[in-house]
Short mmCIF file of C-alpha atoms in Angstrom, two decimals:
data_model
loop_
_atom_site.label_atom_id
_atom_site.label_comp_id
_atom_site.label_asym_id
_atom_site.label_seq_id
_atom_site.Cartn_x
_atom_site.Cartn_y
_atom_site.Cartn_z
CA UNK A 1 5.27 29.96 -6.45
CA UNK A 2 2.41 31.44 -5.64
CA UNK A 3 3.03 32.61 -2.03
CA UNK A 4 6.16 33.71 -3.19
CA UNK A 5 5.14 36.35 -5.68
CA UNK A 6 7.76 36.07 -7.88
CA UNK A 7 5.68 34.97 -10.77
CA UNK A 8 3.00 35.96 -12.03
CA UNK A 9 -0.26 34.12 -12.33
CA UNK A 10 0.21 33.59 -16.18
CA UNK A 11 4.14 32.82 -15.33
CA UNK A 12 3.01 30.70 -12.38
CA UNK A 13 1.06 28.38 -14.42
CA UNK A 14 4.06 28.17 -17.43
CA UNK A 15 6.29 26.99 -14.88
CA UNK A 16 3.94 24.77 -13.20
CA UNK A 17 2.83 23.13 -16.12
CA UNK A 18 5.80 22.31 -17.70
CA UNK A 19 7.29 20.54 -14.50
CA UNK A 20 4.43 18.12 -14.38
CA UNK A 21 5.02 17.51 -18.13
CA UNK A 22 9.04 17.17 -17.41
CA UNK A 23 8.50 15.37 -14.68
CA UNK A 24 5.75 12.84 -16.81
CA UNK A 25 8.17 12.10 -19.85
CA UNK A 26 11.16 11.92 -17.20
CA UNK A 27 9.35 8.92 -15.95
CA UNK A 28 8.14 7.36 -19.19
CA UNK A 29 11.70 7.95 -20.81
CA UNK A 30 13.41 6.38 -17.16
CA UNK A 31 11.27 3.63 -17.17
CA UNK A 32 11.57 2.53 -21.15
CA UNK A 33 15.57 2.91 -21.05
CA UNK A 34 15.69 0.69 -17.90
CA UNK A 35 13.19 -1.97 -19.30
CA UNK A 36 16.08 -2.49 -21.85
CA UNK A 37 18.13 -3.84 -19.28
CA UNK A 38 16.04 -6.12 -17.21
CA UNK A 39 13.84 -9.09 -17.55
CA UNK A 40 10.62 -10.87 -16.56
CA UNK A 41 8.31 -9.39 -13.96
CA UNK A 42 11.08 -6.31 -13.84
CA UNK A 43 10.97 -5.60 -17.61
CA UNK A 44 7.12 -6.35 -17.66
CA UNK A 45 6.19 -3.08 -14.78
CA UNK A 46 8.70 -1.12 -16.57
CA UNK A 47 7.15 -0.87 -20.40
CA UNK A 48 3.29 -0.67 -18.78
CA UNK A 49 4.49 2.22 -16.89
CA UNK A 50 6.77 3.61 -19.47
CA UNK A 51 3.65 3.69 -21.60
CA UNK A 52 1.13 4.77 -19.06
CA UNK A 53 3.48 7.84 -18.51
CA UNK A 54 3.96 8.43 -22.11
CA UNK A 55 -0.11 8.69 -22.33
CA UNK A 56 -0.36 11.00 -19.53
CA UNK A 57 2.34 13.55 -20.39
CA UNK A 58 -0.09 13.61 -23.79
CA UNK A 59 -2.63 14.56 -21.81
CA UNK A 60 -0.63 17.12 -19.64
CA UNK A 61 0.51 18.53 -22.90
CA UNK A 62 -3.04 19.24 -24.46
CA UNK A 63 -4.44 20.52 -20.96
CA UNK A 64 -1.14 23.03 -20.81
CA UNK A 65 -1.42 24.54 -24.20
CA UNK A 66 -5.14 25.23 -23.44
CA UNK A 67 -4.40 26.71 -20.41
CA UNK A 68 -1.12 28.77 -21.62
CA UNK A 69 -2.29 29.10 -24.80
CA UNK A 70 -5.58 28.89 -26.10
CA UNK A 71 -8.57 31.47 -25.22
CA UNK A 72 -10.94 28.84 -25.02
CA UNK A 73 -11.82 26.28 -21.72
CA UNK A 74 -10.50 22.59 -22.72
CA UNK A 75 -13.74 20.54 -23.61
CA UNK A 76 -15.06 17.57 -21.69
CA UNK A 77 -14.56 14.70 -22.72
CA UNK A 78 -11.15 15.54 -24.98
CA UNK A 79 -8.19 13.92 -26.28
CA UNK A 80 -6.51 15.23 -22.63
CA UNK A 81 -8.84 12.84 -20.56
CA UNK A 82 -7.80 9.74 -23.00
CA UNK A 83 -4.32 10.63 -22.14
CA UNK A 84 -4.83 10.95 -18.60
CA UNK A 85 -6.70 7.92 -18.08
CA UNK A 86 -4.24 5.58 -20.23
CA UNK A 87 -1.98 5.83 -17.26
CA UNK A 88 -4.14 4.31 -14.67
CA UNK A 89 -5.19 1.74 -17.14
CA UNK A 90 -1.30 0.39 -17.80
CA UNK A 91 -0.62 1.07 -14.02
CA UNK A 92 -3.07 -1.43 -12.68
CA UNK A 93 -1.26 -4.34 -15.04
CA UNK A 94 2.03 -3.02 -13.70
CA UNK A 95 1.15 -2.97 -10.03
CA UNK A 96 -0.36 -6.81 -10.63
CA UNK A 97 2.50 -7.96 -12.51
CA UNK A 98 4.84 -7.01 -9.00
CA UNK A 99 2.83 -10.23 -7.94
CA UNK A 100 0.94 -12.32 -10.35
CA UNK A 101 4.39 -12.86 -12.89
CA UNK A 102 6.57 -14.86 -10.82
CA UNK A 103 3.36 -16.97 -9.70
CA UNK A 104 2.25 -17.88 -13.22
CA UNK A 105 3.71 -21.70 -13.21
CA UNK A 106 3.08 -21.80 -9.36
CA UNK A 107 -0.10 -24.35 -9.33
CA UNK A 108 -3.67 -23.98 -8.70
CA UNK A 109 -3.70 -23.15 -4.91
CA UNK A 110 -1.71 -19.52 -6.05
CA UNK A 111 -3.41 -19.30 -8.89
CA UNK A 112 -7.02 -19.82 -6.48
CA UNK A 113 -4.96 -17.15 -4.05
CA UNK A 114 -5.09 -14.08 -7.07
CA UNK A 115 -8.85 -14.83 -7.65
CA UNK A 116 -9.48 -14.00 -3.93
CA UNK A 117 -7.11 -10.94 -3.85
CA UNK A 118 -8.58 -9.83 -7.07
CA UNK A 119 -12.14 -10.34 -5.79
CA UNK A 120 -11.11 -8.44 -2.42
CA UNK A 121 -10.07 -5.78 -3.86
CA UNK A 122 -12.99 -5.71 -5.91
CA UNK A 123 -15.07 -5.17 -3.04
CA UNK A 124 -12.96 -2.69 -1.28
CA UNK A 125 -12.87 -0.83 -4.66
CA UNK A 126 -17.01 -0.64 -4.57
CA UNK A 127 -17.43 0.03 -1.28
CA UNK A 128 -15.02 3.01 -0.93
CA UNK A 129 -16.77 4.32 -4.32
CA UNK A 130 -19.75 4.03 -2.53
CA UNK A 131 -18.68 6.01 0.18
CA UNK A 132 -17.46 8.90 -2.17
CA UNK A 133 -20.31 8.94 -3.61
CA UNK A 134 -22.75 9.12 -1.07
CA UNK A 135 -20.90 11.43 1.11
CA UNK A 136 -20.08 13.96 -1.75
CA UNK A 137 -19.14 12.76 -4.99
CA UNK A 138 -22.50 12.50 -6.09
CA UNK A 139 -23.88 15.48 -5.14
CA UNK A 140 -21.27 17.49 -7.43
CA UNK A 141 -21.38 15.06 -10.38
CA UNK A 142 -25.38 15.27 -10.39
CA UNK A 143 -25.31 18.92 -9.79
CA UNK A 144 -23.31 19.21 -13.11
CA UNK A 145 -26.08 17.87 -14.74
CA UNK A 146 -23.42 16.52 -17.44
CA UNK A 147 -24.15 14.63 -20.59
CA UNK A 148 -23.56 10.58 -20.48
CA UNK A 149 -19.67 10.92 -21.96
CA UNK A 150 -18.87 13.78 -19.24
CA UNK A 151 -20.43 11.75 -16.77
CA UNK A 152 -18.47 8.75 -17.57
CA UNK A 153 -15.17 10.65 -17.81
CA UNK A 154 -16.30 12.45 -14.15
CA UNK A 155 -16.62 9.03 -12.43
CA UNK A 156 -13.71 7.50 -14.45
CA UNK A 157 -11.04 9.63 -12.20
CA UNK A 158 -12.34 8.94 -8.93
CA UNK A 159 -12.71 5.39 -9.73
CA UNK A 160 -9.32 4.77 -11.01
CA UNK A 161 -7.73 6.55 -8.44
CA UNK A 162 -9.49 4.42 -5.76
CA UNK A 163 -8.51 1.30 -7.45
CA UNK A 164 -4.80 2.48 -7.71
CA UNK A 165 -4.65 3.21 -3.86
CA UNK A 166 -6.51 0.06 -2.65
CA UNK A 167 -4.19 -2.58 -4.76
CA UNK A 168 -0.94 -0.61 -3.48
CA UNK A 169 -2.20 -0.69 -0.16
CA UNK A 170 -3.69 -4.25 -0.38
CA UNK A 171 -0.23 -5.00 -2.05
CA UNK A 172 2.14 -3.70 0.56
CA UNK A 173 -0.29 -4.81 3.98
CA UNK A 174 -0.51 -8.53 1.99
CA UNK A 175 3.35 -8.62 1.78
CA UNK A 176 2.41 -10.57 -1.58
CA UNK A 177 4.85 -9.15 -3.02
CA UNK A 178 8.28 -10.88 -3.11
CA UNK A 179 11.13 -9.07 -0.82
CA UNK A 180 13.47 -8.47 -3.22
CA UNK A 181 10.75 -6.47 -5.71
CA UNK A 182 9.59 -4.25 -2.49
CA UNK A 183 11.61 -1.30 -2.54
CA UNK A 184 9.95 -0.95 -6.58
CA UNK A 185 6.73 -1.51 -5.08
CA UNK A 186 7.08 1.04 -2.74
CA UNK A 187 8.44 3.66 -4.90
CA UNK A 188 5.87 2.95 -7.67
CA UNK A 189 2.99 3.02 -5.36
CA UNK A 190 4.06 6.20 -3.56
CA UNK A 191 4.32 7.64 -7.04
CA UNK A 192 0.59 6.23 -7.89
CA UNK A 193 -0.60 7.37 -4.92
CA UNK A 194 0.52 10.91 -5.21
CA UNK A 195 -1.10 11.40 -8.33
CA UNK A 196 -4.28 9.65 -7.69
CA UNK A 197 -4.55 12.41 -4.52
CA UNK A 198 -4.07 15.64 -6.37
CA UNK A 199 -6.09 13.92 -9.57
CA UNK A 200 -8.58 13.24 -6.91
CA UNK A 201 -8.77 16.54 -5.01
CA UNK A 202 -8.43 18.89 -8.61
CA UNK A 203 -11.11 16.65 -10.20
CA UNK A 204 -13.13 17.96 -7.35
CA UNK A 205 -12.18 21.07 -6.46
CA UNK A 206 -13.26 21.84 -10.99
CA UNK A 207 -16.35 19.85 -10.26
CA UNK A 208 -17.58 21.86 -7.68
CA UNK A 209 -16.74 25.55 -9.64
CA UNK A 210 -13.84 26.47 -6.60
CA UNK A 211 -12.53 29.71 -7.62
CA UNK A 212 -8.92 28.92 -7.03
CA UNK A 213 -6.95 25.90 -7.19
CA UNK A 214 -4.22 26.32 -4.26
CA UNK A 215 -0.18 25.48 -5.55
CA UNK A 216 -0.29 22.25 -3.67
CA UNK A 217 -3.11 20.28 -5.85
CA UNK A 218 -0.39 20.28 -7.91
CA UNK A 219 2.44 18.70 -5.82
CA UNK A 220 1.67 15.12 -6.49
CA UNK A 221 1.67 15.87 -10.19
CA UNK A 222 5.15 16.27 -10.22
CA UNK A 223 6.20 14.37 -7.23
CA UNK A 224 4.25 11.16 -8.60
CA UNK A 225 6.36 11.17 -11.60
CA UNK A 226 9.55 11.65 -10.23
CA UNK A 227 8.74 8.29 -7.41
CA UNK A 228 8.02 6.18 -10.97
CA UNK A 229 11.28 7.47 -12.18
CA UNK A 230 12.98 6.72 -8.98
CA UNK A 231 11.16 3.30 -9.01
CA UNK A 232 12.36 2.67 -12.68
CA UNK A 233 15.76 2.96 -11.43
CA UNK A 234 15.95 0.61 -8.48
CA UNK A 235 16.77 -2.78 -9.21
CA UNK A 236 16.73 -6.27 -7.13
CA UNK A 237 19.45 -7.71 -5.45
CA UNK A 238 18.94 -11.30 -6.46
CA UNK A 239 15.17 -13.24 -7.73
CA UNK A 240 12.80 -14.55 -5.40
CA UNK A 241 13.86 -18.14 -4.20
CA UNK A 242 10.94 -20.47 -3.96
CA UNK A 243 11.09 -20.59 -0.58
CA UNK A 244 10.07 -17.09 -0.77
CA UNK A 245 7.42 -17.99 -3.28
CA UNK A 246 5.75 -20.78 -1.43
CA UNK A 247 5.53 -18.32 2.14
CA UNK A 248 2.86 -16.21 -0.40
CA UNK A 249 0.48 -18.87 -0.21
CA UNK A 250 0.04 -18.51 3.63
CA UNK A 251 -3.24 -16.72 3.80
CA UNK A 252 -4.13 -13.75 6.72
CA UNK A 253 -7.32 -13.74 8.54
CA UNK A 254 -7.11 -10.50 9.02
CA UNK A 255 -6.92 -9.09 5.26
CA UNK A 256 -9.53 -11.59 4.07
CA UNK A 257 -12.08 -9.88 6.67
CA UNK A 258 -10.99 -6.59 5.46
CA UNK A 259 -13.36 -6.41 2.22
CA UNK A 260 -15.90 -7.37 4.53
CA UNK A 261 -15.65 -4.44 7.11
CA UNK A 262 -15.99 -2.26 4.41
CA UNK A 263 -19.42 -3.79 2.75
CA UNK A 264 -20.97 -3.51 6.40
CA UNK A 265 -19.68 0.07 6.70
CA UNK A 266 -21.33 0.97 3.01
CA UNK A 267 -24.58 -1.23 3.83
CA UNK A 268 -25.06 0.97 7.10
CA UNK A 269 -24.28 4.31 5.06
CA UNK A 270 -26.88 3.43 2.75
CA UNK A 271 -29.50 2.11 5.49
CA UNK A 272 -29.09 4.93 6.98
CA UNK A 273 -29.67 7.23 3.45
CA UNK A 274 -32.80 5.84 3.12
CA UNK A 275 -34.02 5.84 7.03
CA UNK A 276 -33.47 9.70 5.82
CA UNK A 277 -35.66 9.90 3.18
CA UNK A 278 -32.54 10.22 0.62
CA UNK A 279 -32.99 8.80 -2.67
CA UNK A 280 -30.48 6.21 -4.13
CA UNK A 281 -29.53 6.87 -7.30
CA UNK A 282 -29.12 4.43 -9.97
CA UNK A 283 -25.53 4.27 -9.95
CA UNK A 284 -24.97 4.02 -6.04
CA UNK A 285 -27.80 1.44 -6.56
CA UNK A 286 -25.52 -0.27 -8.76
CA UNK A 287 -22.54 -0.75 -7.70
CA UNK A 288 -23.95 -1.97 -4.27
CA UNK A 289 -25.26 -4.44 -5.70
CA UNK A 290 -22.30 -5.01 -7.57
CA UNK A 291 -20.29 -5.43 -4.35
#
């Protein structure tokens, strides 16, 4: 819209804000009215999501009438960033529900399997953070010099956006997730993923003062929503067999040593930090040892 010039910028940012919230309550509406007609695992995603989405269009609605509307900057924290964040919170359950509900009566050897691909993506989770923030994240947030509730609310979008990506991902390489419930993993996660990337490049493109945000931060905004919907509307062609069931406990080399890879890459970035002379700040301190 912008490149086009057809709008203006005050038209440009009606128009693009109310697509995002169309698009949000599209999804949480979708996902509700098709939780009515499934069950188990399939009705469980559904209603997290339907929620999640409901929060988040609340927070797309507070952050558009501030922009459109009011001649004031929208605070930080605010009743926007609670909205926001509900929908990573209910998304996490969702995306672990595709594979920890049809497990639950499975025995201890699955049950011992979720503890490992919890922990694993634990790790990956830290380490990646620890990458961010070494690399750049940290230099914006502590240039800020932001009070203890901004701070929290500046890492809280990065973070949940990395833990979004790394369980899809971990989700869809693991093939834990039964066959039948793929094609709703896939659509969900693309969705997830698309908003955790523009949430992920606005958060820092505000956090480091840029004087414009280009049309395209946008895109996943309203193309995340619109995957969830799609998502919500795909349905199974038959349950998992227990055939299917048992083949999850069959563990990979490969993605156990994964987490691993990772922990080596952070403990060289931060070797290397202080063979510099950089400082490590409390909260990269942290989480490494966290990890």
């Amino acid at each position: 819209l912008d490149s086009s010039g057809v709008l203006s910028g005050g038209g440009e940012v009606i128009v693009d804000d109310s697509a995002q919230l169309v698009a949000g309550l599209s999804a949480a509406t979708l996902c509700w009215w098709t939780s009515r007609r499934v069950a188990g695992v399939e009705r469980t995603w559904r209603r997290l999501m339907a929620v999640g989405m409901l929060g988040w269009s609340i927070g797309q609605a507070f952050w558009s009438w501030y922009q459109i509307f009011s001649d004031t900057p929208l605070p930080s924290p605010s009743i926007a960033d609670i909205g926001y964040l509900t929908m990573p919170v209910l998304a996490l359950p969702a995306l672990l529900a595709l594979d920890i509900e049809p497990l639950r009566n499975s025995g201890h050897v699955l049950h011992r399997d979720r503890l490992v691909f919890s922990l694993d993506g634990a790790m990956v989770v830290g380490s990646l953070f620890i990458l961010t923030w070494a690399t750049s994240l940290g230099a914006v947030v502590n240039a800020e010099s932001p009070s203890v509730p901004a701070l929290a609310v500046a890492i809280a979008y990065p973070l949940t956006d990395l833990i979004l990506v790394v369980i899809v991902v971990l989700l869809i390489a693991t093939g834990r997730v039964p066959r039948q419930l793929r094609p709703q993993l896939w659509l969900l996660g693309s969705g997830l993923v698309a908003i955790s990337v523009s949430d992920s490049i606005f958060a820092y493109l505000v956090s480091s003062a840029a004087d414009e945000m280009p049309p395209l931060t946008n895109a996943g905004f309203i193309a995340g929503p619109v995957l969830i919907a799609v998502a919500a509307l795909t349905t199974t062609d038959g349950w998992p067999t227990a055939r299917h069931l048992r083949q999850r406990v069959v563990v990979d080399r490969a993605h156990l040593l994964l987490p691993y890879g990772l922990v080596t890459l952070t403990g060289a970035v931060v070797a290397g930090q202080l063979a510099l002379g950089s400082r490590i700040d409390p909260l990269e301190a942290t989480v490494a040892g966290v990890v």
